């Protein structure tokens, strides 16, 4: 096991920001992960696990502990039953493609979401009418308290909107090593997710009875048209969660903004954060080397800054502006370590 000191974090995150990690190590197997975790405990080091770094931002002071680069990767798919699993370091979109190639439905609308399989339950990723919580059966983890591998059921993961036990009550305790899914064979009764923009795009291409591959292809084309490639324009993807408000708040806003989009949600009403930011006049706004992306106001692009403070200033400005205009406070979606 090679442990490296004072390694830059900016090159390991898609927004290309962050100071140095005090220590950094690569784990390619569960055994190596356990060994690294034991090393950290023996040396009283905090641990942070990184996959592709697409949904995390580090501050300029970096991380005073041990950063583990997760490269534990493999997949197992049974097309006849719909059961599938993937190691946590597996590229998420490659896993989706494999499932779609096996004609399995349930995560096809989550195509091209950046990151690894291990990040999918942490953030309960979702898009175009699908959420990963609806297909996950269990998650295999290393419990850093007991230094044993255990499995958590879907219920034990405590999934909510863009959240889970891994981001809330058990933050930092579990290191995900494998995720298990139950998908549905997409037979003749397959129905694409009933999501307005997805249905419009399918209809626009004359696809009236779509396959899972059709849905994946259309989702990819939509995302590529409105979201920047982080390898070209550094970003974290969607930076803000779509806020959940009460029906009373929605009704009050509709009186002033009758065309405001909103969506039913079991916890209330979900508003479109991108629309709020755009309507507040911030699409394309630039400040200190950060920019609100011109094609999708949810995305903050790093146009050349090397300072986390620039991103923090932009975040605060957007939150303040949107709150003053709509009375709605936006919450960041990526994890911020500062």
Short mmCIF file of C-alpha atoms in Angstrom, two decimals:
data_model
loop_
_atom_site.label_atom_id
_atom_site.label_comp_id
_atom_site.label_asym_id
_atom_site.label_seq_id
_atom_site.Cartn_x
_atom_site.Cartn_y
_atom_site.Cartn_z
CA UNK A 1 0.00 0.00 0.00
CA UNK A 2 1.54 3.28 -1.16
CA UNK A 3 0.54 6.32 0.89
CA UNK A 4 1.31 9.66 -0.76
CA UNK A 5 1.62 12.96 1.06
CA UNK A 6 0.41 16.47 0.18
CA UNK A 7 -1.49 15.53 -2.98
CA UNK A 8 -3.59 18.15 -4.75
CA UNK A 9 -7.33 17.57 -4.65
CA UNK A 10 -8.15 19.88 -7.54
CA UNK A 11 -7.10 17.26 -10.09
CA UNK A 12 -9.41 14.70 -8.46
CA UNK A 13 -12.61 16.78 -8.60
CA UNK A 14 -14.53 17.79 -11.70
CA UNK A 15 -14.79 21.44 -10.61
CA UNK A 16 -10.97 21.57 -10.36
CA UNK A 17 -10.84 23.29 -6.98
CA UNK A 18 -9.42 22.39 -3.59
CA UNK A 19 -6.17 22.43 -1.66
CA UNK A 20 -4.04 19.42 -0.77
CA UNK A 21 -4.87 16.17 0.96
CA UNK A 22 -2.46 15.43 3.79
CA UNK A 23 -2.38 11.79 2.69
CA UNK A 24 -3.78 9.95 -0.34
CA UNK A 25 -3.99 6.27 -1.24
CA UNK A 26 -5.65 4.12 -3.95
CA UNK A 27 -7.88 1.15 -2.99
CA UNK A 28 -8.67 -1.40 -5.71
CA UNK A 29 -10.17 -4.21 -3.61
CA UNK A 30 -12.19 -4.57 -0.42
CA UNK A 31 -9.14 -6.03 1.30
CA UNK A 32 -7.10 -2.95 0.40
CA UNK A 33 -9.94 -0.72 1.59
CA UNK A 34 -10.00 -2.50 4.95
CA UNK A 35 -6.23 -2.24 5.24
CA UNK A 36 -6.33 1.48 4.48
CA UNK A 37 -9.11 2.05 7.01
CA UNK A 38 -7.17 0.17 9.69
CA UNK A 39 -4.12 2.31 8.85
CA UNK A 40 -6.19 5.48 9.25
CA UNK A 41 -7.57 4.33 12.61
CA UNK A 42 -4.11 3.39 13.87
CA UNK A 43 -2.78 6.81 12.89
CA UNK A 44 -5.90 8.69 14.02
CA UNK A 45 -6.60 10.10 10.58
CA UNK A 46 -9.91 11.29 9.22
CA UNK A 47 -11.04 9.49 6.06
CA UNK A 48 -12.61 10.79 2.88
CA UNK A 49 -13.45 8.46 -0.03
CA UNK A 50 -13.37 9.82 -3.58
CA UNK A 51 -14.75 8.24 -6.73
CA UNK A 52 -14.80 10.49 -9.78
CA UNK A 53 -15.06 13.66 -7.66
CA UNK A 54 -18.10 14.88 -9.59
CA UNK A 55 -20.32 15.78 -6.65
CA UNK A 56 -17.86 17.13 -4.10
CA UNK A 57 -16.00 20.39 -3.55
CA UNK A 58 -13.00 20.89 -1.29
CA UNK A 59 -11.98 24.17 0.27
CA UNK A 60 -8.66 25.89 -0.27
CA UNK A 61 -7.28 24.30 2.90
CA UNK A 62 -7.78 20.84 1.41
CA UNK A 63 -8.32 17.85 3.67
CA UNK A 64 -6.25 17.21 6.79
CA UNK A 65 -6.59 13.45 6.71
CA UNK A 66 -6.46 10.45 4.40
CA UNK A 67 -8.21 10.58 1.02
CA UNK A 68 -8.96 7.15 -0.43
CA UNK A 69 -9.32 6.99 -4.22
CA UNK A 70 -11.90 4.26 -4.81
CA UNK A 71 -11.02 2.10 -7.82
CA UNK A 72 -12.97 -1.02 -6.76
CA UNK A 73 -14.72 -1.85 -10.04
CA UNK A 74 -16.78 -4.73 -11.49
CA UNK A 75 -20.36 -5.53 -12.55
CA UNK A 76 -22.68 -8.52 -12.48
CA UNK A 77 -25.93 -8.48 -14.48
CA UNK A 78 -28.57 -11.20 -14.85
CA UNK A 79 -30.82 -10.21 -17.75
CA UNK A 80 -33.32 -12.99 -17.08
CA UNK A 81 -34.15 -11.91 -13.53
CA UNK A 82 -33.26 -8.22 -13.58
CA UNK A 83 -30.86 -8.53 -10.67
CA UNK A 84 -27.69 -6.50 -11.13
CA UNK A 85 -24.83 -5.29 -9.00
CA UNK A 86 -21.78 -3.12 -9.40
CA UNK A 87 -18.75 -2.34 -7.30
CA UNK A 88 -18.69 1.18 -5.96
CA UNK A 89 -15.80 2.45 -8.09
CA UNK A 90 -17.54 1.45 -11.34
CA UNK A 91 -18.40 4.32 -13.68
CA UNK A 92 -22.12 4.95 -13.29
CA UNK A 93 -22.96 5.60 -16.93
CA UNK A 94 -21.05 2.53 -18.09
CA UNK A 95 -23.14 0.47 -15.68
CA UNK A 96 -26.35 2.04 -17.01
CA UNK A 97 -25.28 1.21 -20.56
CA UNK A 98 -24.66 -2.42 -19.61
CA UNK A 99 -28.10 -2.68 -18.04
CA UNK A 100 -29.77 -1.07 -21.05
CA UNK A 101 -27.84 -3.38 -23.39
CA UNK A 102 -29.39 -6.25 -21.43
CA UNK A 103 -32.84 -4.68 -21.99
CA UNK A 104 -33.35 -3.90 -18.32
CA UNK A 105 -35.45 -0.92 -17.23
CA UNK A 106 -35.34 1.25 -14.14
CA UNK A 107 -32.26 3.43 -14.48
CA UNK A 108 -32.20 4.27 -18.20
CA UNK A 109 -33.32 7.86 -17.53
CA UNK A 110 -30.29 8.28 -15.25
CA UNK A 111 -27.95 8.01 -18.23
CA UNK A 112 -24.88 10.24 -18.46
CA UNK A 113 -25.06 11.33 -14.83
CA UNK A 114 -21.40 11.74 -13.88
CA UNK A 115 -19.87 9.81 -11.03
CA UNK A 116 -19.50 6.28 -9.77
CA UNK A 117 -21.99 3.61 -8.74
CA UNK A 118 -20.98 4.13 -5.12
CA UNK A 119 -22.15 7.74 -5.23
CA UNK A 120 -25.60 6.86 -6.56
CA UNK A 121 -27.18 5.81 -3.23
CA UNK A 122 -25.37 8.53 -1.26
CA UNK A 123 -27.17 11.26 -3.20
CA UNK A 124 -30.17 9.17 -4.26
CA UNK A 125 -29.55 10.39 -7.78
CA UNK A 126 -32.56 11.05 -9.96
CA UNK A 127 -33.60 12.51 -13.30
CA UNK A 128 -36.51 12.47 -15.75
CA UNK A 129 -38.90 10.71 -13.42
CA UNK A 130 -36.58 8.05 -12.03
CA UNK A 131 -34.74 7.86 -8.71
CA UNK A 132 -32.13 5.26 -7.91
CA UNK A 133 -33.81 4.41 -4.59
CA UNK A 134 -36.61 2.73 -6.54
CA UNK A 135 -34.28 0.03 -7.89
CA UNK A 136 -31.70 -0.44 -5.12
CA UNK A 137 -32.30 -3.54 -3.01
CA UNK A 138 -29.28 -3.33 -0.72
CA UNK A 139 -25.87 -1.71 -0.31
CA UNK A 140 -22.70 -3.44 0.84
CA UNK A 141 -20.53 -1.25 3.05
CA UNK A 142 -17.48 -1.24 5.26
CA UNK A 143 -18.60 -0.15 8.71
CA UNK A 144 -15.70 1.95 9.94
CA UNK A 145 -16.92 1.61 13.54
CA UNK A 146 -16.64 -2.17 13.65
CA UNK A 147 -14.25 -2.59 10.69
CA UNK A 148 -16.55 -5.24 9.24
CA UNK A 149 -18.42 -5.52 5.94
CA UNK A 150 -22.20 -5.46 6.30
CA UNK A 151 -25.22 -5.03 4.04
CA UNK A 152 -27.87 -2.34 4.46
CA UNK A 153 -31.34 -2.85 3.05
CA UNK A 154 -33.13 -0.24 0.98
CA UNK A 155 -35.13 0.77 4.05
CA UNK A 156 -32.02 1.05 6.20
CA UNK A 157 -30.52 3.46 3.66
CA UNK A 158 -33.28 5.95 4.60
CA UNK A 159 -33.63 7.44 1.14
CA UNK A 160 -35.25 10.82 0.70
CA UNK A 161 -35.00 13.43 -2.04
CA UNK A 162 -31.28 13.66 -2.97
CA UNK A 163 -30.39 12.28 0.42
CA UNK A 164 -29.71 9.10 2.37
CA UNK A 165 -28.32 7.82 5.65
CA UNK A 166 -24.87 8.19 4.09
CA UNK A 167 -25.27 11.97 3.94
CA UNK A 168 -27.19 12.42 7.18
CA UNK A 169 -27.32 10.40 10.39
CA UNK A 170 -24.50 7.99 9.46
CA UNK A 171 -22.30 10.46 7.61
CA UNK A 172 -18.72 9.17 7.50
CA UNK A 173 -19.48 5.83 9.12
CA UNK A 174 -20.00 3.64 6.05
CA UNK A 175 -17.82 3.21 2.97
CA UNK A 176 -19.87 1.79 0.11
CA UNK A 177 -18.23 -1.11 -1.75
CA UNK A 178 -21.09 -2.55 -3.83
CA UNK A 179 -24.66 -1.65 -4.79
CA UNK A 180 -27.36 -4.19 -5.67
CA UNK A 181 -30.32 -3.45 -7.96
CA UNK A 182 -33.57 -5.07 -9.05
CA UNK A 183 -34.45 -3.90 -12.55
CA UNK A 184 -37.32 -4.93 -14.80
CA UNK A 185 -36.93 -6.79 -18.09
CA UNK A 186 -38.25 -4.31 -20.67
CA UNK A 187 -40.77 -6.48 -22.46
CA UNK A 188 -43.61 -5.39 -24.75
CA UNK A 189 -45.37 -3.70 -21.82
CA UNK A 190 -42.42 -1.35 -21.15
CA UNK A 191 -43.46 2.25 -20.57
CA UNK A 192 -40.99 5.13 -20.61
CA UNK A 193 -40.95 7.46 -17.58
CA UNK A 194 -43.82 9.94 -17.78
CA UNK A 195 -41.69 13.05 -17.59
CA UNK A 196 -42.76 16.02 -19.71
CA UNK A 197 -39.47 17.03 -21.35
CA UNK A 198 -38.55 13.39 -21.98
CA UNK A 199 -41.91 12.63 -23.56
CA UNK A 200 -41.68 15.78 -25.69
CA UNK A 201 -38.24 14.77 -26.94
CA UNK A 202 -39.38 11.23 -27.75
CA UNK A 203 -42.46 12.49 -29.57
CA UNK A 204 -40.35 15.03 -31.43
CA UNK A 205 -38.32 12.16 -32.86
CA UNK A 206 -41.45 10.25 -33.76
CA UNK A 207 -40.80 7.57 -31.14
CA UNK A 208 -44.25 6.59 -29.90
CA UNK A 209 -43.34 3.19 -28.42
CA UNK A 210 -39.84 3.75 -27.04
CA UNK A 211 -37.39 1.10 -25.93
CA UNK A 212 -35.01 1.49 -23.00
CA UNK A 213 -32.28 2.25 -25.53
CA UNK A 214 -34.45 4.99 -27.08
CA UNK A 215 -34.90 6.56 -23.65
CA UNK A 216 -31.19 6.37 -22.92
CA UNK A 217 -30.29 7.93 -26.28
CA UNK A 218 -32.78 10.78 -25.85
CA UNK A 219 -31.67 11.50 -22.27
CA UNK A 220 -28.05 11.61 -23.40
CA UNK A 221 -28.90 14.03 -26.22
CA UNK A 222 -30.84 16.29 -23.82
CA UNK A 223 -28.04 16.31 -21.26
CA UNK A 224 -25.33 16.92 -23.85
CA UNK A 225 -27.30 19.85 -25.28
CA UNK A 226 -27.70 21.68 -21.99
CA UNK A 227 -24.91 20.49 -19.68
CA UNK A 228 -21.20 21.21 -20.11
CA UNK A 229 -18.63 18.44 -20.31
CA UNK A 230 -16.61 18.76 -17.06
CA UNK A 231 -13.44 17.74 -18.91
CA UNK A 232 -13.85 20.90 -21.01
CA UNK A 233 -15.61 23.27 -18.58
CA UNK A 234 -14.96 22.25 -14.97
CA UNK A 235 -18.19 21.93 -12.95
CA UNK A 236 -20.00 19.69 -10.46
CA UNK A 237 -23.15 19.19 -12.53
CA UNK A 238 -26.32 20.49 -10.90
CA UNK A 239 -25.14 22.67 -8.04
CA UNK A 240 -28.48 23.27 -6.33
CA UNK A 241 -31.28 20.90 -5.34
CA UNK A 242 -34.77 21.57 -6.62
CA UNK A 243 -36.44 23.05 -3.51
CA UNK A 244 -39.49 21.46 -1.89
CA UNK A 245 -42.09 24.00 -0.74
CA UNK A 246 -45.61 23.91 0.64
CA UNK A 247 -48.67 24.12 -1.59
CA UNK A 248 -49.43 27.48 0.01
CA UNK A 249 -46.01 28.79 -1.03
CA UNK A 250 -46.51 27.48 -4.55
CA UNK A 251 -49.92 29.14 -4.83
CA UNK A 252 -48.51 32.46 -3.63
CA UNK A 253 -45.71 32.31 -6.21
CA UNK A 254 -48.10 31.34 -9.01
CA UNK A 255 -50.07 34.52 -8.42
CA UNK A 256 -46.99 36.49 -9.38
CA UNK A 257 -45.43 33.97 -11.79
CA UNK A 258 -48.28 32.04 -13.44
CA UNK A 259 -45.96 30.16 -15.83
CA UNK A 260 -43.68 28.92 -13.04
CA UNK A 261 -43.03 25.16 -13.45
CA UNK A 262 -43.65 22.89 -10.48
CA UNK A 263 -44.02 19.20 -9.80
CA UNK A 264 -45.99 17.14 -7.32
CA UNK A 265 -43.89 15.69 -4.51
CA UNK A 266 -44.89 13.56 -1.54
CA UNK A 267 -43.27 16.10 0.79
CA UNK A 268 -45.00 19.08 -0.82
CA UNK A 269 -44.32 20.73 -4.17
CA UNK A 270 -41.01 20.62 -6.02
CA UNK A 271 -39.90 23.79 -7.79
CA UNK A 272 -37.30 24.01 -10.55
CA UNK A 273 -34.16 25.58 -9.09
CA UNK A 274 -32.84 26.31 -12.58
CA UNK A 275 -35.97 28.30 -13.41
CA UNK A 276 -35.68 30.28 -10.17
CA UNK A 277 -32.05 31.16 -10.88
CA UNK A 278 -32.79 32.03 -14.51
CA UNK A 279 -35.83 34.14 -13.63
CA UNK A 280 -33.76 35.95 -11.03
CA UNK A 281 -31.62 37.12 -13.96
CA UNK A 282 -28.53 35.09 -13.09
CA UNK A 283 -28.10 32.82 -16.10
CA UNK A 284 -24.73 33.71 -17.62
CA UNK A 285 -23.76 35.76 -14.58
CA UNK A 286 -20.00 35.81 -13.90
CA UNK A 287 -18.09 36.60 -10.73
CA UNK A 288 -14.52 35.95 -9.60
CA UNK A 289 -13.81 33.34 -12.28
CA UNK A 290 -17.09 31.46 -11.78
CA UNK A 291 -20.03 31.51 -14.17
CA UNK A 292 -23.67 30.44 -14.12
CA UNK A 293 -23.80 28.26 -17.23
CA UNK A 294 -25.54 29.91 -20.16
CA UNK A 295 -27.58 26.83 -21.16
CA UNK A 296 -28.51 25.55 -17.69
CA UNK A 297 -28.64 27.86 -14.71
CA UNK A 298 -28.26 24.96 -12.26
CA UNK A 299 -24.63 24.52 -13.29
CA UNK A 300 -21.76 26.65 -11.99
CA UNK A 301 -18.75 26.61 -14.28
CA UNK A 302 -15.18 27.23 -13.20
CA UNK A 303 -13.89 29.66 -15.81
CA UNK A 304 -10.38 29.81 -14.42
CA UNK A 305 -10.44 30.45 -10.71
CA UNK A 306 -8.22 28.40 -8.43
CA UNK A 307 -9.94 29.49 -5.25
CA UNK A 308 -12.83 27.78 -3.49
CA UNK A 309 -13.72 31.20 -2.09
CA UNK A 310 -14.79 32.24 -5.61
CA UNK A 311 -17.26 29.36 -5.73
CA UNK A 312 -18.47 30.14 -2.22
CA UNK A 313 -19.05 33.78 -3.15
CA UNK A 314 -21.05 32.73 -6.22
CA UNK A 315 -23.11 30.23 -4.20
CA UNK A 316 -23.93 32.84 -1.57
CA UNK A 317 -24.85 35.45 -4.18
CA UNK A 318 -27.24 33.08 -5.96
CA UNK A 319 -28.87 31.98 -2.71
CA UNK A 320 -29.31 35.57 -1.55
CA UNK A 321 -30.69 36.77 -4.89
CA UNK A 322 -33.18 33.91 -5.26
CA UNK A 323 -34.34 34.22 -1.65
CA UNK A 324 -34.90 37.96 -1.94
CA UNK A 325 -36.94 37.48 -5.13
CA UNK A 326 -38.94 34.34 -4.32
CA UNK A 327 -38.58 33.71 -0.59
CA UNK A 328 -37.07 30.29 -1.35
CA UNK A 329 -33.68 29.19 -0.01
CA UNK A 330 -31.68 26.97 -2.37
CA UNK A 331 -29.53 24.16 -0.95
CA UNK A 332 -26.32 22.97 -2.62
CA UNK A 333 -26.41 19.46 -4.05
CA UNK A 334 -22.67 18.58 -3.99
CA UNK A 335 -20.91 17.83 -0.72
CA UNK A 336 -18.81 20.78 0.39
CA UNK A 337 -15.73 20.03 2.50
CA UNK A 338 -14.32 23.32 3.72
#
